[in-house]
Short mmCIF file of C-alpha atoms in Angstrom, two decimals:
data_model
loop_
_atom_site.label_atom_id
_atom_site.label_comp_id
_atom_site.label_asym_id
_atom_site.label_seq_id
_atom_site.Cartn_x
_atom_site.Cartn_y
_atom_site.Cartn_z
CA MET J 1 0.00 0.00 0.00
CA GLY J 2 3.02 2.29 0.26
CA VAL J 3 3.26 2.54 4.06
CA ASP J 4 6.84 2.28 5.37
CA GLY J 5 6.18 1.47 9.02
CA VAL J 6 4.11 1.83 12.16
CA GLU J 7 4.34 3.99 15.27
CA LEU J 8 4.05 2.36 18.68
CA PRO J 9 3.47 4.18 22.00
CA VAL J 10 5.55 2.68 24.82
CA TRP J 11 3.96 3.65 28.12
CA TRP J 12 5.81 4.42 31.34
CA GLY J 13 2.72 3.25 33.25
CA ILE J 14 2.95 -0.20 31.64
CA SER J 15 6.70 -0.81 31.36
CA GLU J 16 7.65 0.42 34.86
CA LYS J 17 4.28 -0.14 36.46
CA GLU J 18 4.93 -1.72 39.84
CA ALA J 19 8.20 -0.29 41.19
CA MET J 20 11.02 2.04 40.21
CA GLY J 21 13.57 0.19 38.10
CA LYS J 22 11.37 -2.89 37.62
CA TYR J 23 10.80 -2.99 33.86
CA ASP J 24 8.59 -5.26 31.78
CA TRP J 25 9.22 -4.92 28.03
CA SER J 26 7.75 -8.29 27.00
CA GLY J 27 4.65 -7.03 25.19
CA TYR J 28 6.57 -4.37 23.29
CA LEU J 29 9.34 -6.81 22.33
CA ALA J 30 6.67 -9.09 20.85
CA VAL J 31 5.34 -6.23 18.72
CA ALA J 32 8.85 -5.29 17.57
CA GLU J 33 9.44 -8.88 16.46
CA MET J 34 6.14 -8.89 14.54
CA VAL J 35 7.03 -5.64 12.78
CA GLN J 36 10.50 -6.96 11.96
CA LYS J 37 9.09 -10.15 10.41
CA MET J 38 6.74 -8.08 8.24
CA GLY J 39 9.68 -6.06 6.92
CA LEU J 40 8.28 -2.76 8.22
CA LYS J 41 9.97 0.00 10.22
CA LEU J 42 9.01 0.91 13.77
CA HIS J 43 8.87 4.38 15.32
CA VAL J 44 8.63 4.23 19.11
CA SER J 45 7.06 6.99 21.21
CA LEU J 46 8.24 6.96 24.84
CA CYS J 47 5.18 8.13 26.79
CA PHE J 48 5.80 9.56 30.27
CA HIS J 49 2.19 10.68 30.62
CA ALA J 50 -1.12 9.00 31.39
CA SER J 51 -3.98 8.69 28.93
CA LYS J 52 -7.76 8.49 29.15
CA GLN J 53 -8.10 7.00 25.66
CA PRO J 54 -6.59 4.46 25.62
CA LYS J 55 -6.85 4.20 29.40
CA VAL J 56 -3.27 4.05 30.64
CA PRO J 57 -2.38 5.49 34.07
CA LEU J 58 0.97 6.67 35.38
CA PRO J 59 3.01 3.94 37.14
CA GLN J 60 1.34 2.78 40.35
CA TRP J 61 4.31 3.79 42.48
CA VAL J 62 4.32 7.31 41.00
CA SER J 63 0.59 7.76 41.61
CA GLN J 64 1.07 6.60 45.21
CA ILE J 65 3.74 9.29 45.71
CA GLY J 66 1.35 11.82 44.15
CA GLU J 67 -1.36 10.98 46.69
CA VAL J 68 1.01 12.08 49.46
CA GLN J 69 2.74 14.87 47.50
CA PRO J 70 0.14 16.31 45.08
CA ASP J 71 2.46 19.19 44.23
CA ILE J 72 4.41 16.90 41.93
CA PHE J 73 1.53 17.62 39.51
CA HIS J 74 0.62 20.79 37.62
CA THR J 75 -1.96 22.86 39.46
CA ASP J 76 -4.39 25.56 38.32
CA ARG J 77 -5.58 28.70 40.08
CA LEU J 78 -8.35 26.83 41.96
CA GLY J 79 -5.88 24.26 43.28
CA GLN J 80 -7.02 21.48 40.93
CA HIS J 81 -4.23 19.02 40.10
CA TYR J 82 -3.60 17.63 36.62
CA LYS J 83 -2.53 14.06 37.41
CA GLU J 84 -1.68 12.77 33.93
CA CYS J 85 1.95 13.93 33.93
CA LEU J 86 4.45 15.37 36.39
CA SER J 87 4.93 19.11 36.79
CA LEU J 88 8.01 20.33 34.93
CA ALA J 89 8.96 22.19 38.12
CA VAL J 90 10.03 18.88 39.73
CA ASP J 91 12.36 17.81 36.90
CA ASP J 92 15.44 18.21 39.11
CA LEU J 93 13.90 17.59 42.54
CA PRO J 94 14.31 14.16 44.26
CA VAL J 95 10.55 13.62 44.60
CA LEU J 96 10.45 10.03 43.27
CA ASP J 97 11.77 7.94 46.17
CA GLY J 98 14.99 9.96 46.30
CA LYS J 99 15.45 10.29 42.54
CA THR J 100 14.55 13.18 40.24
CA PRO J 101 12.14 12.63 37.33
CA ILE J 102 15.02 13.35 34.93
CA GLN J 103 17.04 10.52 36.51
CA VAL J 104 14.05 8.15 36.32
CA TYR J 105 13.41 9.02 32.66
CA HIS J 106 17.13 8.48 31.95
CA ASP J 107 17.11 5.02 33.54
CA PHE J 108 13.94 4.14 31.60
CA CYS J 109 15.57 5.14 28.30
CA GLU J 110 18.77 3.22 29.12
CA SER J 111 16.78 0.07 29.90
CA PHE J 112 14.78 0.46 26.69
CA LYS J 113 17.96 0.88 24.63
CA THR J 114 19.52 -2.25 26.14
CA SER J 115 16.38 -4.38 25.82
CA PHE J 116 15.73 -3.40 22.19
CA SER J 117 19.36 -3.25 21.03
CA ARG J 118 18.89 -5.92 18.36
CA PHE J 119 16.16 -3.83 16.68
CA MET J 120 17.90 -0.45 16.79
CA GLY J 121 18.60 1.05 13.38
CA SER J 122 17.20 -1.93 11.47
CA THR J 123 13.59 -2.17 12.63
CA ILE J 124 13.44 0.74 15.08
CA THR J 125 14.46 3.79 13.07
CA GLY J 126 12.96 6.57 15.19
CA ILE J 127 12.26 7.39 18.84
CA SER J 128 10.16 10.29 20.04
CA MET J 129 10.63 11.56 23.58
CA GLY J 130 7.54 12.37 25.63
CA LEU J 131 7.69 16.02 26.64
CA GLY J 132 4.47 16.61 28.59
CA PRO J 133 0.67 16.15 28.40
CA ASP J 134 -0.21 13.74 25.57
CA GLY J 135 3.54 13.59 24.92
CA GLU J 136 3.58 17.22 23.72
CA LEU J 137 5.78 20.13 24.78
CA ARG J 138 3.15 22.27 26.55
CA TYR J 139 1.38 22.95 29.82
CA PRO J 140 -1.98 21.17 30.39
CA SER J 141 -3.79 24.49 29.95
CA HIS J 142 -6.73 23.09 27.98
CA HIS J 143 -7.28 19.77 29.73
CA ARG J 144 -10.88 20.60 30.61
CA VAL J 145 -12.79 19.73 27.44
CA SER J 146 -15.19 22.40 26.18
CA LYS J 147 -18.86 21.51 25.82
CA ARG J 148 -19.78 20.08 22.44
CA GLY J 149 -20.30 22.79 19.85
CA LYS J 150 -18.87 25.48 22.10
CA VAL J 151 -15.98 27.67 21.01
CA PRO J 152 -12.88 26.62 23.00
CA GLY J 153 -11.79 29.05 25.68
CA VAL J 154 -8.32 30.46 26.18
CA GLY J 155 -7.23 27.87 28.75
CA GLU J 156 -5.65 28.54 32.10
CA PHE J 157 -2.11 29.09 33.38
CA GLN J 158 -0.71 26.06 35.24
CA CYS J 159 1.72 27.64 37.68
CA TYR J 160 0.14 27.12 41.08
CA ASP J 161 1.81 24.02 42.49
CA LYS J 162 4.22 24.95 45.27
CA ASN J 163 7.30 24.20 43.18
CA MET J 164 6.24 26.42 40.27
CA LEU J 165 5.32 29.18 42.72
CA SER J 166 8.73 28.85 44.36
CA LEU J 167 10.47 29.25 40.99
CA LEU J 168 8.30 32.26 40.16
CA LYS J 169 9.07 33.86 43.54
CA GLN J 170 12.82 33.36 43.07
CA HIS J 171 12.71 34.85 39.57
CA ALA J 172 10.70 37.88 40.70
CA GLU J 173 13.08 38.62 43.55
CA ALA J 174 16.12 38.18 41.27
CA THR J 175 14.70 40.74 38.83
CA GLY J 176 13.87 43.25 41.57
CA ASN J 177 10.09 42.83 41.44
CA PRO J 178 9.22 40.66 44.46
CA TYR J 179 5.50 41.50 44.33
CA TRP J 180 5.29 39.98 40.84
CA GLY J 181 6.21 36.57 42.25
CA LEU J 182 3.19 36.04 44.49
CA GLY J 183 1.19 34.11 41.89
CA GLY J 184 -0.04 34.02 38.33
CA PRO J 185 -2.02 36.85 36.66
CA HIS J 186 -5.04 37.76 38.77
CA ASP J 187 -6.97 39.12 35.76
CA ALA J 188 -6.71 36.11 33.42
CA PRO J 189 -9.85 34.19 32.39
CA HIS J 190 -10.65 30.61 33.41
CA TYR J 191 -10.53 27.61 31.06
CA ASP J 192 -13.64 28.36 28.98
CA GLY J 193 -13.26 32.13 29.14
CA MET J 194 -13.09 34.24 26.01
CA PRO J 195 -10.09 36.56 25.49
CA ASN J 196 -12.02 39.71 26.42
CA SER J 197 -13.84 38.21 29.41
CA ASN J 198 -11.07 39.53 31.68
CA ASN J 199 -8.40 42.17 31.28
CA PHE J 200 -5.23 40.10 30.82
CA PHE J 201 -5.78 39.05 27.18
CA ARG J 202 -7.84 42.07 26.15
CA GLU J 203 -7.15 42.94 22.51
CA HIS J 204 -6.03 46.50 23.26
CA GLY J 205 -4.71 47.60 26.65
CA GLY J 206 -4.55 44.08 28.14
CA SER J 207 -2.08 43.20 30.88
CA TRP J 208 -0.17 40.95 28.49
CA GLU J 209 1.30 44.10 26.92
CA THR J 210 2.50 45.59 30.24
CA PRO J 211 5.97 45.11 31.83
CA TYR J 212 4.38 42.68 34.28
CA GLY J 213 2.79 40.72 31.46
CA ASP J 214 6.11 40.41 29.67
CA PHE J 215 7.82 39.37 32.93
CA PHE J 216 5.32 36.59 33.64
CA LEU J 217 4.92 35.28 30.09
CA SER J 218 8.69 35.19 29.55
CA TRP J 219 9.23 33.25 32.78
CA TYR J 220 6.33 30.84 32.09
CA SER J 221 7.57 30.12 28.58
CA ASN J 222 11.21 29.82 29.65
CA GLN J 223 10.30 27.10 32.15
CA LEU J 224 8.69 25.08 29.36
CA ILE J 225 11.60 25.61 26.97
CA SER J 226 14.12 24.59 29.65
CA HIS J 227 12.09 21.44 30.37
CA GLY J 228 11.93 20.54 26.67
CA SER J 229 15.65 21.14 26.23
CA SER J 230 16.49 18.90 29.20
CA LEU J 231 14.41 15.98 27.92
CA LEU J 232 15.61 16.26 24.31
CA SER J 233 19.19 16.44 25.58
CA LEU J 234 18.59 13.37 27.73
CA ALA J 235 17.25 11.38 24.75
CA SER J 236 20.03 12.55 22.45
CA THR J 237 22.65 11.54 25.01
CA VAL J 238 21.21 8.09 25.74
CA PHE J 239 20.64 7.18 22.09
CA CYS J 240 23.64 9.04 20.62
CA ASN J 241 25.37 5.83 19.54
CA SER J 242 22.19 4.22 18.24
CA PRO J 243 21.31 4.63 14.53
CA VAL J 244 17.90 6.13 15.22
CA THR J 245 16.35 9.56 14.74
CA ILE J 246 15.23 11.39 17.92
CA SER J 247 12.18 13.63 17.85
CA GLY J 248 9.74 15.49 20.09
CA LYS J 249 6.19 16.70 19.58
CA VAL J 250 5.08 20.35 19.56
CA PRO J 251 1.32 21.07 19.54
CA VAL J 252 -0.45 23.34 17.07
CA VAL J 253 -2.51 25.54 19.45
CA HIS J 254 -4.43 27.40 16.76
CA SER J 255 -7.51 28.79 18.56
CA TRP J 256 -7.49 32.61 18.80
CA TYR J 257 -4.43 32.82 16.53
CA LYS J 258 -5.96 35.80 14.70
CA THR J 259 -6.08 37.91 17.88
CA ARG J 260 -3.17 40.12 18.91
CA SER J 261 -2.35 38.27 22.12
CA HIS J 262 -2.76 34.60 20.94
CA PRO J 263 -4.10 33.67 24.41
CA SER J 264 -4.41 29.91 23.92
CA GLU J 265 -0.75 29.72 22.95
CA LEU J 266 0.26 31.84 25.95
CA THR J 267 -1.51 29.63 28.50
CA ALA J 268 0.03 26.55 26.82
CA GLY J 269 3.50 28.08 27.29
CA PHE J 270 4.28 29.57 23.87
CA TYR J 271 5.11 33.28 24.14
CA ASN J 272 3.93 34.05 20.63
CA THR J 273 1.96 37.25 20.01
CA VAL J 274 1.40 39.76 17.24
CA ASP J 275 4.66 41.48 18.25
CA LYS J 276 6.72 38.51 19.45
CA GLU J 277 7.95 35.47 17.51
CA GLY J 278 7.63 32.53 19.87
CA TYR J 279 8.68 29.47 17.91
CA GLU J 280 12.25 30.15 16.89
CA ARG J 281 13.41 29.52 20.46
CA ILE J 282 11.48 26.24 20.38
CA ALA J 283 13.16 25.31 17.09
CA GLU J 284 16.54 26.21 18.64
CA ILE J 285 16.32 23.50 21.31
CA PHE J 286 15.49 20.92 18.65
CA ALA J 287 18.39 22.08 16.49
CA LYS J 288 20.79 22.11 19.45
CA ASN J 289 19.96 18.49 20.24
CA SER J 290 19.78 17.35 16.58
CA CYS J 291 16.14 16.33 16.98
CA LYS J 292 13.24 16.33 14.55
CA MET J 293 10.00 18.14 15.42
CA ILE J 294 6.67 16.30 15.20
CA LEU J 295 3.79 18.59 14.22
CA PRO J 296 0.18 17.36 14.41
CA GLY J 297 -2.80 19.01 12.75
CA MET J 298 -1.72 18.75 9.13
CA ASP J 299 -5.28 17.76 8.23
CA LEU J 300 -6.71 21.01 9.61
CA SER J 301 -7.76 23.87 7.34
CA ASP J 302 -8.88 27.40 8.18
CA ASP J 303 -12.10 26.93 6.20
CA HIS J 304 -13.37 24.29 8.62
CA GLN J 305 -12.74 26.21 11.87
CA PRO J 306 -15.52 28.10 13.67
CA GLN J 307 -15.23 31.74 12.64
CA GLU J 308 -15.89 32.99 16.16
CA SER J 309 -12.76 31.22 17.49
CA LEU J 310 -10.52 33.40 15.26
CA SER J 311 -8.50 30.27 14.58
CA SER J 312 -5.91 29.62 11.88
CA PRO J 313 -4.14 26.25 11.92
CA GLU J 314 -2.71 26.94 8.45
CA LEU J 315 -1.03 30.23 9.43
CA LEU J 316 0.31 28.76 12.67
CA LEU J 317 1.73 25.70 10.91
CA ALA J 318 3.35 27.99 8.35
CA GLN J 319 4.94 30.04 11.15
CA ILE J 320 6.34 26.96 12.92
CA LYS J 321 7.60 25.51 9.63
CA SER J 322 9.35 28.81 8.90
CA ALA J 323 11.06 28.75 12.31
CA CYS J 324 12.21 25.18 11.65
CA ARG J 325 13.59 26.10 8.24
CA LYS J 326 15.61 28.93 9.75
CA ARG J 327 17.13 26.59 12.34
CA GLY J 328 17.57 23.60 10.03
CA VAL J 329 15.07 21.43 11.91
CA GLN J 330 13.33 18.63 10.04
CA ILE J 331 9.62 18.06 10.59
CA SER J 332 7.50 14.92 10.90
CA GLY J 333 3.80 15.49 10.25
CA GLN J 334 0.69 13.99 11.84
CA ASN J 335 -3.05 14.35 11.48
CA SER J 336 -5.09 15.62 14.39
CA SER J 337 -7.67 12.96 15.18
CA VAL J 338 -8.79 9.39 14.64
CA SER J 339 -12.13 10.33 13.11
CA GLY J 340 -10.57 12.82 10.70
CA ALA J 341 -11.12 16.52 10.16
CA PRO J 342 -13.48 17.77 7.41
CA GLY J 343 -11.54 17.84 4.16
CA GLY J 344 -8.60 16.30 6.01
CA PHE J 345 -7.15 14.13 3.23
CA GLU J 346 -7.02 17.04 0.81
CA GLN J 347 -5.35 19.23 3.43
CA ILE J 348 -2.76 16.54 4.20
CA LYS J 349 -1.86 16.34 0.51
CA LYS J 350 -1.56 20.11 0.37
CA SER J 351 0.72 20.15 3.43
CA LEU J 352 2.97 17.32 2.27
CA LEU J 353 3.24 18.10 -1.42
CA GLY J 354 3.85 21.82 -0.97
CA GLU J 355 6.93 23.64 -2.11
CA ASP J 356 8.59 24.04 1.30
CA GLY J 357 9.80 20.42 1.42
CA VAL J 358 10.18 20.49 5.23
CA VAL J 359 8.17 17.34 6.04
CA ASP J 360 9.86 14.01 5.23
CA LEU J 361 7.83 11.64 7.43
CA PHE J 362 4.08 11.52 8.00
CA THR J 363 2.32 9.43 10.67
CA TYR J 364 -1.40 8.78 10.27
CA GLN J 365 -3.29 8.49 13.57
CA ARG J 366 -4.53 5.86 14.49
CA MET J 367 -5.29 2.24 13.51
CA GLY J 368 -8.56 0.91 14.90
CA ALA J 369 -12.12 -0.02 13.92
CA TYR J 370 -12.83 3.28 12.14
CA PHE J 371 -9.47 3.23 10.35
CA PHE J 372 -10.33 -0.06 8.60
CA SER J 373 -14.01 0.78 8.00
CA PRO J 374 -15.44 0.93 4.43
CA GLU J 375 -16.13 4.64 4.97
CA HIS J 376 -12.49 5.41 5.69
CA PHE J 377 -10.00 2.82 4.46
CA PRO J 378 -10.40 3.30 0.67
CA SER J 379 -9.82 7.03 1.07
CA PHE J 380 -6.76 6.41 3.23
CA THR J 381 -5.38 4.02 0.59
CA GLU J 382 -5.88 6.66 -2.08
CA LEU J 383 -4.06 9.22 0.06
CA VAL J 384 -0.99 7.01 0.54
CA ARG J 385 -0.78 6.06 -3.11
CA SER J 386 -1.17 9.65 -4.23
CA LEU J 387 1.79 10.61 -2.06
CA SER J 388 4.06 7.87 -3.39
CA GLN J 389 3.16 7.76 -7.11
CA PRO J 390 3.66 10.51 -9.72
CA GLU J 391 0.14 9.89 -11.00
CA MET J 392 -2.72 7.57 -10.26
CA LEU J 393 -3.18 4.59 -12.54
CA TRP J 394 -6.66 3.91 -13.88
CA ASP J 395 -7.23 0.85 -11.68
CA ASP J 396 -6.03 2.71 -8.57
CA MET J 397 -8.81 5.27 -8.72
CA PRO J 398 -11.68 4.79 -6.22
CA ASN J 399 -15.01 3.86 -7.69
CA GLU J 400 -18.08 6.02 -7.18
CA GLU J 401 -19.06 4.29 -3.94
CA GLU J 402 -15.59 4.85 -2.46
CA GLU J 403 -15.23 8.52 -3.29
CA VAL J 404 -15.57 10.93 -0.40
CA GLY J 405 -15.78 14.46 -1.77
CA GLU J 406 -13.51 15.86 -4.44
CA SER J 407 -9.84 14.98 -4.67
CA LEU J 408 -7.07 17.42 -5.39
CA PRO J 409 -4.79 16.75 -8.38
CA VAL J 410 -2.26 14.14 -7.39
CA GLY J 411 1.43 15.03 -7.30
CA SER J 412 4.65 13.20 -6.66
CA SER J 413 6.64 13.18 -3.45
CA SER J 414 9.36 10.87 -4.71
CA ASP J 415 11.83 13.72 -5.07
CA LYS J 416 11.34 14.59 -1.39
CA ASN J 417 11.68 10.94 -0.22
CA LEU J 418 8.54 11.26 1.89
CA GLN J 419 7.93 8.33 4.23
CA MET J 420 4.51 7.28 5.48
CA GLN J 421 3.66 5.36 8.64
CA VAL J 422 0.49 4.57 10.59
CA ALA J 423 0.12 4.67 14.35
CA GLN J 424 -0.99 1.64 16.32
#
């Protein structure tokens, strides 16, 4: 069909479930052997977060520590803890039975490398390092799902666990503004709030444009960038002698992109506004560690976003791609959802066959019942073939029952050596 390989999530909560340093790789080794026998490639995602779908918790021993020390988790203004990943503020604190999270992640990666050594470079060609919620480099600022049909709010700053507050206090005192370190912005909206519902993100005259706003947003973003740099450096160091490509995932937070303040990006940790370029510093940490950047949302188009959300996934993707080009960072693309965005296949073709030539690997999320359904699978097959062949042959074209909307003219990606994989 033209697919080169599959992507497999390897969960911390499964492989190191019962106790620190007690690893069980048996299930994943079985999958690697199956993929090897089929002659496919395997891209492994190391997942240091929990998941609701599929339901995978953090390791039992980590959750037990969290029950006693809830400040190892990100916390919002109302004191609610996000328990699906550890707060980046504890990266270098010995909160896990005397070890730091960075040390635990390092040991996990070392054990993985040793256990899968016979597959490295032959079957396993890529490893992505989990960087935060859902594996992405961001704060869990939008983890409360908006009601169906409702425009997504701006999200909420996640800086209220005691360790984040301690870092903020230290930074404020070091810069001569101790009163700025008492907490996050008091005039920012809650999760479902609109940009103008409070003063912080107001289009004109909002606090985000004041010296205090710049102080807080710079600090908040810097903490995220430092965290991402540490984890990418860790992965690059552990796997430096392995013939695999290292990558990390950056989200495409596109809601409210057409406003001046870009509030959804700010609460997620990306200091990107109408006057400030926020993604070149992100690209820098990938370039410094010789890592590829995974970008989801390549099936999203501006035409299919609610107008009232002032969203633009296409403009945001173009901005991030531009930052990566400037820093020499390669990009791996993904689609946004299992069920597919409206017009998603056409948008994927447009993204991958464009003139910029930045994307050389695309992962289609995610194999399951819908993926193989008669409504979906023929269209997916057409997509893959259109990316790998200069033109469609007559007997490759879908019949009338298989067609789903209009198809764009098919181009060739052979000159860009585009690889295609599907996610398990």
